[in-house]
Amino acid sequence: MSALPWPFSSGAEFGDLEAPNALAQAAAGVARTVVSTETGVLQRELVMLATAPDQTSIQMTLNAIASLAMVGLDKHVLLLADSATTCASFSQPCYWSSRVLTNAPGPKAIVQVKFWDWRFRYYYVKKAYLSRLVRLGFSVIQADTDTIWEHDPFPMLRSMSSSLVVMVDSELANAGLIYTRPGSREAVDILDEVAWRIQLLQNYPEMAGTIVPYAKPPYYANSDDQTILCDVLRSAVLRNRTWLSSTFRYEARSRYKATGPDFQKLPEFKDYQSTRATFTSRGKRVSVVVPWASGERTDYSHWLLPPSNDSFAIAPRRLFALIPYSPKNAVTHLTATRGFNAKVDYLKSVGKWLIGEQAEQAALAGRSAARKTARNARLIPGRQPPTGRDRRSGLTDQTAGHKHHLRGRKLRPTPTPAGRSWLWASWAAARNSSFR
């Protein structure tokens, strides 16, 4: 191989997003730059998808891309695969990451023995890349591939005050649809914390015994991104690092773990209920215009992320929806439909299995949708959005002080001084809370 210049102007020679500058270059190549006529905020927007190498995963990814074409977003997909070989299955730009796990790390935890599949291989890298992309100035929707795209969700997301928007689920949030944009350090800390916890428990399952006093081997060591996300969201709002939902619960006795105490009989269960109730009480209901519904407004809940004035939001159903599918909703996630065949049958039943001849029709519809989107926002190729400050909210990475400081609250650990993130609470204070 001929010599390459040093330092590299680009790290993308091999398509590996772990190479220096590769992620930034790849994202810049697919992102669209938009200036909203309503807010004047300039953003670089993209959708991040991840695919496994098996044929069923590739087909589902191709269908998602065809669905994205219907709303004019197929050209703005950052497609992540496990290898260059998998990327060869796609005609559009595709990137792989040498950080994606090729084998289950050891020693094996119960969660790996029972559930290990391609989802777990991507849990860390997807959240880590989300964080990096936001720091690089991009606005990103991380989406699972079993999704139906009916309307472009970005115009609605731009008009929401929260820099982090997640899909609803029974516990709190669904990790299959996450939107984030440059905003506050507190919002990015959430992504960093989720990625760290996943990596920690995948590679060092014995740490469950340090976090949970009653945990005994074999450890469950839950590294599922969704349950971890729910704990981290509550941690950020309450400024108290909690592991109750994602780790304490799973180290107790269950149908997967034969040993351990009954969680509902432990004092930690009362802490879990109290934490959920306190968190819920902090939520505020607001409304947003649904751009594709002739001025209709829809309500949703958001929570402040102290000490900033930023927030995270649970997306309304008009934006990110679980099944049943409705053309009124921007994106529908088939998370409740289990298995490839069941998902394909459901997509066919609603006319959204687009592989084959229908893909061409989807692309034509997408070009029409893109022209409609352009009437509501100016697309400016090559322009860069402001970094370090959200021009709508006036937030900076160094925001100091806040109006919603938790003085007088009996939360553990004690809230950190104004201007410091919850993530940097002293380890001694966290230790006093027994990691709960």
Short mmCIF file of N, CA and C in Angstrom, two decimals, residues 7 51 64 100 108 146 194 258 321 332 357 372:
data_model
loop_
_atom_site.label_atom_id
_atom_site.label_comp_id
_atom_site.label_asym_id
_atom_site.label_seq_id
_atom_site.Cartn_x
_atom_site.Cartn_y
_atom_site.Cartn_z
N PRO A 7 -0.40 14.30 9.24
CA PRO A 7 -1.59 13.63 9.78
C PRO A 7 -2.67 13.49 8.71
N THR A 51 -27.35 -1.83 11.02
CA THR A 51 -27.80 -3.10 10.46
C THR A 51 -26.85 -4.23 10.85
N ALA A 64 -36.58 0.07 5.66
CA ALA A 64 -36.58 1.34 6.38
C ALA A 64 -36.07 2.48 5.50
N VAL A 100 -17.71 -2.09 17.09
CA VAL A 100 -18.83 -3.02 17.24
C VAL A 100 -18.28 -4.36 17.72
N LYS A 108 -19.11 -14.30 30.96
CA LYS A 108 -20.48 -14.09 30.51
C LYS A 108 -21.43 -13.83 31.66
N ASP A 146 -36.95 -1.33 12.21
CA ASP A 146 -38.35 -1.76 12.10
C ASP A 146 -39.28 -0.57 12.35
N VAL A 194 -25.23 6.65 29.53
CA VAL A 194 -25.83 5.40 29.02
C VAL A 194 -24.75 4.55 28.35
N ALA A 258 -32.04 -17.39 39.41
CA ALA A 258 -32.68 -18.25 40.42
C ALA A 258 -32.34 -17.84 41.83
N ALA A 321 -44.44 6.92 17.46
CA ALA A 321 -45.57 6.10 17.92
C ALA A 321 -45.21 4.62 17.93
N THR A 332 -43.58 5.31 13.10
CA THR A 332 -44.15 4.23 13.90
C THR A 332 -43.11 3.13 14.07
N GLU A 357 -40.64 -3.61 -6.15
CA GLU A 357 -41.20 -2.60 -7.01
C GLU A 357 -41.69 -1.38 -6.23
N LYS A 372 -41.86 19.51 -0.54
CA LYS A 372 -42.79 20.10 0.43
C LYS A 372 -42.04 20.59 1.66
#
